[in-house]
Backbone as CSV, one residue per row, in Angstrom:
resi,resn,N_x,N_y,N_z,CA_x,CA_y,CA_z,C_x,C_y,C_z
1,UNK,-4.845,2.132,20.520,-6.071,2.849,20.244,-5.719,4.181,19.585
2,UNK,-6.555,4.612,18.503,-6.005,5.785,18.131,-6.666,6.931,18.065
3,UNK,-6.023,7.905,18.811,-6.631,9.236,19.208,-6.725,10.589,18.291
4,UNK,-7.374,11.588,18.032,-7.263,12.322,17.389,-6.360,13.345,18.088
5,UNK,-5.567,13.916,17.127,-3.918,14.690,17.299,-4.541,15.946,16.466
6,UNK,-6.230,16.503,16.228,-6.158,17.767,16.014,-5.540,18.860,17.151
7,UNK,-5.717,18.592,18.028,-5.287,19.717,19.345,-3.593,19.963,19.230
8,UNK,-3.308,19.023,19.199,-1.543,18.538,18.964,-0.621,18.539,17.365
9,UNK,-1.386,18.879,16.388,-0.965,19.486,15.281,0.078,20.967,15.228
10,UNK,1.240,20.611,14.997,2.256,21.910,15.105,3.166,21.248,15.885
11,UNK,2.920,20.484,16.991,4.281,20.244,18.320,5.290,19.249,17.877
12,UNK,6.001,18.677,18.549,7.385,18.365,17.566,7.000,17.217,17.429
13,UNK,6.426,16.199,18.489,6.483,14.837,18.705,5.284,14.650,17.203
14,UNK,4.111,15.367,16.685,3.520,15.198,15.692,4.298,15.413,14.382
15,UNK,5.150,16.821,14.209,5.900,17.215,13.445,7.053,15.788,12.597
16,UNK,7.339,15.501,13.692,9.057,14.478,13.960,8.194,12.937,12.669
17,UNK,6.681,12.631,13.507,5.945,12.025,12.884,5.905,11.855,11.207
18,UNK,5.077,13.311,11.016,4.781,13.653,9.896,5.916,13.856,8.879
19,UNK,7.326,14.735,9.263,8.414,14.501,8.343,8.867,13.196,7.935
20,UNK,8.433,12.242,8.988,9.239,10.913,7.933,7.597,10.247,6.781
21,UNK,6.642,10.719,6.996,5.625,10.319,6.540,5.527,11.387,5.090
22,UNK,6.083,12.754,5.127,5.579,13.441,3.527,6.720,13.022,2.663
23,UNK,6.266,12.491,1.227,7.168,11.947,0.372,7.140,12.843,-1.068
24,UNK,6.385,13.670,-1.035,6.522,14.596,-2.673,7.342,15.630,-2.112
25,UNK,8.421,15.476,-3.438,9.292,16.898,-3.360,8.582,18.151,-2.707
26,UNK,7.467,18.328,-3.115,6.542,19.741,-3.220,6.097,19.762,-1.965
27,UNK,5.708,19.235,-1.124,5.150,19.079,0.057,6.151,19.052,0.914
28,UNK,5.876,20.195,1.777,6.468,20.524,2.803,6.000,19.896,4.305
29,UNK,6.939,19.813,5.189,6.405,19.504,6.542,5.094,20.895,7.164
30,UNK,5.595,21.990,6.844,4.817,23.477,7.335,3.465,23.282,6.130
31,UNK,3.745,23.028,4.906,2.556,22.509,3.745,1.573,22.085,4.675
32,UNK,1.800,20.661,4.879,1.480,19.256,5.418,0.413,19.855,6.699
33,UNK,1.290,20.251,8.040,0.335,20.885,8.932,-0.211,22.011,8.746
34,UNK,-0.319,22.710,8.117,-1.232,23.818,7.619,-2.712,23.057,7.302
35,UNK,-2.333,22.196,6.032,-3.400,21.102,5.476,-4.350,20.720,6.750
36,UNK,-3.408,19.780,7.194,-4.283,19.559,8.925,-5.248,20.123,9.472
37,UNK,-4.313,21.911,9.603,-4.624,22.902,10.780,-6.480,23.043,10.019
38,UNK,-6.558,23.180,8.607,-7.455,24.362,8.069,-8.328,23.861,7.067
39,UNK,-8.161,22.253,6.491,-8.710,21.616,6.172,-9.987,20.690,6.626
40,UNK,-11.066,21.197,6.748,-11.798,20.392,7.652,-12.000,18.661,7.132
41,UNK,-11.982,18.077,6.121,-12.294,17.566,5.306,-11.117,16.177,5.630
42,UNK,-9.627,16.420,5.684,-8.642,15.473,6.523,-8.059,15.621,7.875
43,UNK,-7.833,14.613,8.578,-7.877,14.480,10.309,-7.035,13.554,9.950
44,UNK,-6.116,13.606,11.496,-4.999,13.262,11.714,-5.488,12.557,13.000
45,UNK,-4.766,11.289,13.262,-4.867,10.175,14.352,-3.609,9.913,14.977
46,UNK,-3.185,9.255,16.055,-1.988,9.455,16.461,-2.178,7.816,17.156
47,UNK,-1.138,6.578,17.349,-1.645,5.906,18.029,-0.457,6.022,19.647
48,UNK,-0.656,6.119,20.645,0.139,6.266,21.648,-0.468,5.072,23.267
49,UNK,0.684,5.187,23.249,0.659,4.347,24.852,1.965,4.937,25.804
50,UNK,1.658,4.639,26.592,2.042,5.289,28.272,2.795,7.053,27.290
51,UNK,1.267,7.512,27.135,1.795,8.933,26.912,3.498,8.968,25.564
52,UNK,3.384,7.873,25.426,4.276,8.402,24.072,3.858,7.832,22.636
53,UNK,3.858,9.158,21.720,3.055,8.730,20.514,4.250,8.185,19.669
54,UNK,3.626,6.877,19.188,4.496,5.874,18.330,4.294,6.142,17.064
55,UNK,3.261,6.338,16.423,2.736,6.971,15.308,1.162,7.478,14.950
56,UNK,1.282,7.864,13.254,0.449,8.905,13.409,-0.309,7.947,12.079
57,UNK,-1.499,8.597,11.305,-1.624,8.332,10.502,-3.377,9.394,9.643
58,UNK,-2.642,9.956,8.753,-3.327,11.273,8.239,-4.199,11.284,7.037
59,UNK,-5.600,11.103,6.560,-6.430,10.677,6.095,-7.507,11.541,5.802
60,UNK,-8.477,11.280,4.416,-9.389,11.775,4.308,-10.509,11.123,3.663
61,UNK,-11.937,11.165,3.907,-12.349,11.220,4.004,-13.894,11.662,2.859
62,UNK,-14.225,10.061,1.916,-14.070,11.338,0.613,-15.586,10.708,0.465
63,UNK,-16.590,11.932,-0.732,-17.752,11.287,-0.625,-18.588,9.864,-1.507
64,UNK,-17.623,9.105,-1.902,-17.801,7.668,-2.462,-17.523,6.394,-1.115
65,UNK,-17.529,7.254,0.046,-17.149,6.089,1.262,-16.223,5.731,0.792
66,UNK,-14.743,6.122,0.294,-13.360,5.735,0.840,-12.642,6.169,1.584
67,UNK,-11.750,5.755,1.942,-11.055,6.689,3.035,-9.426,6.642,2.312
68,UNK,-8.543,7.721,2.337,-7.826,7.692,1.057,-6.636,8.533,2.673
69,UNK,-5.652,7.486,2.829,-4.535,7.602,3.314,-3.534,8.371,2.902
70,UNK,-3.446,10.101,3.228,-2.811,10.478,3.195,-0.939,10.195,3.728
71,UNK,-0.873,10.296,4.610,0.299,9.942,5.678,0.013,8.424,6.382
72,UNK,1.126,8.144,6.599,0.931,7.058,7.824,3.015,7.328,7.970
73,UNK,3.010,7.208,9.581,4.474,6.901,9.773,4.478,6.515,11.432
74,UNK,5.205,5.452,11.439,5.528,5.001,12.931,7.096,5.252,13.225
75,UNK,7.473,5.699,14.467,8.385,6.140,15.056,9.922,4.668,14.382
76,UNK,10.965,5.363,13.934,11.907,4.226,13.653,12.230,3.167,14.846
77,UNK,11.975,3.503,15.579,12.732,2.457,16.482,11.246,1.793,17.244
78,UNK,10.183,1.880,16.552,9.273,1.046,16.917,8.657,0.709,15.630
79,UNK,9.176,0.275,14.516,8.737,-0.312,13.213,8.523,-1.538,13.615
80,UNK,8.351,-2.042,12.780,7.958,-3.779,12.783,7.217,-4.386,14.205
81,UNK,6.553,-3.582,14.691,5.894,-3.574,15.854,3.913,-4.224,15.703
82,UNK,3.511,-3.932,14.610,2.585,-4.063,14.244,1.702,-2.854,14.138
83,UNK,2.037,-1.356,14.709,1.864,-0.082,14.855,0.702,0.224,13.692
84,UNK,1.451,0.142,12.556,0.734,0.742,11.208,-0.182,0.035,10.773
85,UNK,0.175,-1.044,11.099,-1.153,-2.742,10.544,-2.543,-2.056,11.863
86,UNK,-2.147,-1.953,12.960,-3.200,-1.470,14.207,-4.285,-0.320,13.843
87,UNK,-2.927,1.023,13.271,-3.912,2.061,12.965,-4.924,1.779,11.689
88,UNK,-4.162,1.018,10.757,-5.391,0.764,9.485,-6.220,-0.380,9.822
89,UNK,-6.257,-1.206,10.795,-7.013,-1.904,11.203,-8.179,-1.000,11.967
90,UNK,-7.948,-0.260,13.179,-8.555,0.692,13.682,-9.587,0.954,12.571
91,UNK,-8.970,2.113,12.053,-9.680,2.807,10.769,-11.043,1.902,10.075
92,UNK,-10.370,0.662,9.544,-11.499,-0.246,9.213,-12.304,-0.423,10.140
93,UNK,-12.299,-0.395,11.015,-13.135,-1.019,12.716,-14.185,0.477,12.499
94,UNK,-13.524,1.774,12.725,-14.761,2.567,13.453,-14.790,3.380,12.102
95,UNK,-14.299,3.459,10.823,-15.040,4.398,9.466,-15.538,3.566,8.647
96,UNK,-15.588,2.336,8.610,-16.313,0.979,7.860,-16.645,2.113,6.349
97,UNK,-15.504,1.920,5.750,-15.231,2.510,4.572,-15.749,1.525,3.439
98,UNK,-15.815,1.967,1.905,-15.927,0.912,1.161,-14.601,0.548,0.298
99,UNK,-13.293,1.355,0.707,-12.146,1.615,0.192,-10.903,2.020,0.712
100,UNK,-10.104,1.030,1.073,-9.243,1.903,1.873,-7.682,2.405,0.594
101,UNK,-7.336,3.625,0.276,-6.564,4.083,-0.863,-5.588,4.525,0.023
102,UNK,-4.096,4.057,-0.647,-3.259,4.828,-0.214,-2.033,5.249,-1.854
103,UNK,-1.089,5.883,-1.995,-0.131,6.075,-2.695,1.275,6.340,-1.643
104,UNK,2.556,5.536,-2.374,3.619,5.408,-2.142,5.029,5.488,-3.048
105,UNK,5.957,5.547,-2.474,6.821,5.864,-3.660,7.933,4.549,-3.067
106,UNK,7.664,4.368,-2.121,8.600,3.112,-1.201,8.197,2.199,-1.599
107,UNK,9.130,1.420,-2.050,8.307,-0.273,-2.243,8.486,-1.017,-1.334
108,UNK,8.996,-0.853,-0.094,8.886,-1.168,1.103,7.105,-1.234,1.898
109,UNK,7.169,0.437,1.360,5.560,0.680,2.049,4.737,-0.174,1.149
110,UNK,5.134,-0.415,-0.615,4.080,-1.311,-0.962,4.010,-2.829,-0.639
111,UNK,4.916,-3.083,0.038,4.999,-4.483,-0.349,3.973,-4.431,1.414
112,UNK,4.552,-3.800,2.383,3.467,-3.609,3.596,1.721,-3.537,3.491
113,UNK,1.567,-2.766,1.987,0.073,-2.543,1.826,-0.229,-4.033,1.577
114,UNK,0.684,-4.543,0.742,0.320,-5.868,-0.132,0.173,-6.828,0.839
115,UNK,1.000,-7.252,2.272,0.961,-8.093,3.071,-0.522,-7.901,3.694
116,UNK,-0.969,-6.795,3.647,-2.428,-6.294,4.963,-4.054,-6.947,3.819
117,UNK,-3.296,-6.840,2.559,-4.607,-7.560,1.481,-4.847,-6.239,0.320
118,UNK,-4.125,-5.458,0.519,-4.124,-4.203,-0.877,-3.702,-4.670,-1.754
119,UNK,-4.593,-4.343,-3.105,-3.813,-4.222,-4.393,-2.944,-3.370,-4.505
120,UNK,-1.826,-3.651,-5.292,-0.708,-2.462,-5.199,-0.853,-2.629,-6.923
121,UNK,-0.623,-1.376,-7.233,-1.097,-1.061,-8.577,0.391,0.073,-8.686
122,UNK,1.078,0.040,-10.154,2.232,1.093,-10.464,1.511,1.879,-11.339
123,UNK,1.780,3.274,-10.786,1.301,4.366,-11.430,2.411,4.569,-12.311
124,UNK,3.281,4.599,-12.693,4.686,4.608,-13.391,5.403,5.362,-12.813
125,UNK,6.608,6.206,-12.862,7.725,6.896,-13.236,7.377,8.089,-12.817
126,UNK,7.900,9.390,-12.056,7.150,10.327,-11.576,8.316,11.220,-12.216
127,UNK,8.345,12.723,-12.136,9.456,13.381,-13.229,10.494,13.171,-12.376
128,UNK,10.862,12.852,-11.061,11.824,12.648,-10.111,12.253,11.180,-10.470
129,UNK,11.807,10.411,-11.848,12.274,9.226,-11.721,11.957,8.048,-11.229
130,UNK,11.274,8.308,-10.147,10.309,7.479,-8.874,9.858,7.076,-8.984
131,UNK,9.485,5.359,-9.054,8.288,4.719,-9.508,7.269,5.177,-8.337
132,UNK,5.881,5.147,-8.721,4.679,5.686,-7.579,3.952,4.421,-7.488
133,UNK,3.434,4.026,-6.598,2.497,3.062,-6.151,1.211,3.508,-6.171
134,UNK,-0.278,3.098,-6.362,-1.260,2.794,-5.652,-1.688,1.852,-5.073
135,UNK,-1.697,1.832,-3.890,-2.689,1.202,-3.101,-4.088,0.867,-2.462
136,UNK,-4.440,0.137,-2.886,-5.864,0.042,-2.822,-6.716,-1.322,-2.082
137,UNK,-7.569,-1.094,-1.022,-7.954,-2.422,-0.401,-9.556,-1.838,-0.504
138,UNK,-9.880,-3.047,-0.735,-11.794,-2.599,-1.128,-12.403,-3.909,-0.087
139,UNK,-12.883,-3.184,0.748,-13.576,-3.594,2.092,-14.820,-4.597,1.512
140,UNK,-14.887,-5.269,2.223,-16.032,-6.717,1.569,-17.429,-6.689,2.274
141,UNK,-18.274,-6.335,1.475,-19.542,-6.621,2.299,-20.402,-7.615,2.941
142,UNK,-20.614,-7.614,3.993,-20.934,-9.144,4.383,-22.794,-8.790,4.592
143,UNK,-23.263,-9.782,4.231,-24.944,-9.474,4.143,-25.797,-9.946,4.972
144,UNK,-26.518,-9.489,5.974,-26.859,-9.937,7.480,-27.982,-11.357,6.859
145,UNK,-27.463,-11.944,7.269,-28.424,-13.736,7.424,-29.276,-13.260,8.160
146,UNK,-30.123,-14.155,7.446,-32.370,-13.450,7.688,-32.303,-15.033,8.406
């Protein structure tokens, strides 16, 4: 289940989170939670059980009803757990978005978007060399039977 980690923004176990989750040169971990702290606009989720948070996943919130995935990172030694598939499942469950967007530079993380039903789209070559990903899953409307 995933809880909101505004109160808990700054402490290490969120911090530890968020450093393996920021991927632009430019963006700092202190950047990153500042954003958090003072941004009303993106919120941060955390998913945890017996009091230890496994991961996080950092998002906003935009006015075309998408919801555009900033961060997502689950603890290394609980990957392949189903963790990250849970929190964006979540997300779909209680923001019934019309878009779920993410960007990546891992083709690891894309090929993960691609398994969940995202288009993965290449933005090209970034000046670091880096190929960039978009990710993109567009939520399906289902039409209530009369």
């Amino acid at each position: 289940m995933l809880i909101d980690l505004t109160p808990r923004i700054g402490t290490a176990e969120v911090n530890e989170l968020l450093e393996y989750a920021v991927i632009e040169e430019t963006e700092t971990l202190q950047q990153t939670t500042e954003e958090y702290r003072n941004s009303p606009g993106l919120q941060l989720f955390g998913w945890e059980e017996e009091e230890l948070l496994l991961g996080l996943v950092g998002f906003e919130e935009t006015e075309d009803g998408s919801l555009d995935i900033r961060h997502i990172a689950v603890l290394p030694e609980n990957r392949g757990k189903g963790y990250a598939r849970g929190m964006i499942l979540e997300l779909l469950t209680a923001r019934e978005p019309r878009y779920l967007l993410a960007e990546t530079e891992d083709e690891v993380a894309a090929d993960f978007y691609r398994a969940l039903g995202f288009m993965v789209y290449s933005l090209g070559v970034n000046a670091a060399g880096i190929e960039m990903f978009r990710c993109v899953y567009e939520v399906e409307e289902f039409e209530d039977e009369e």
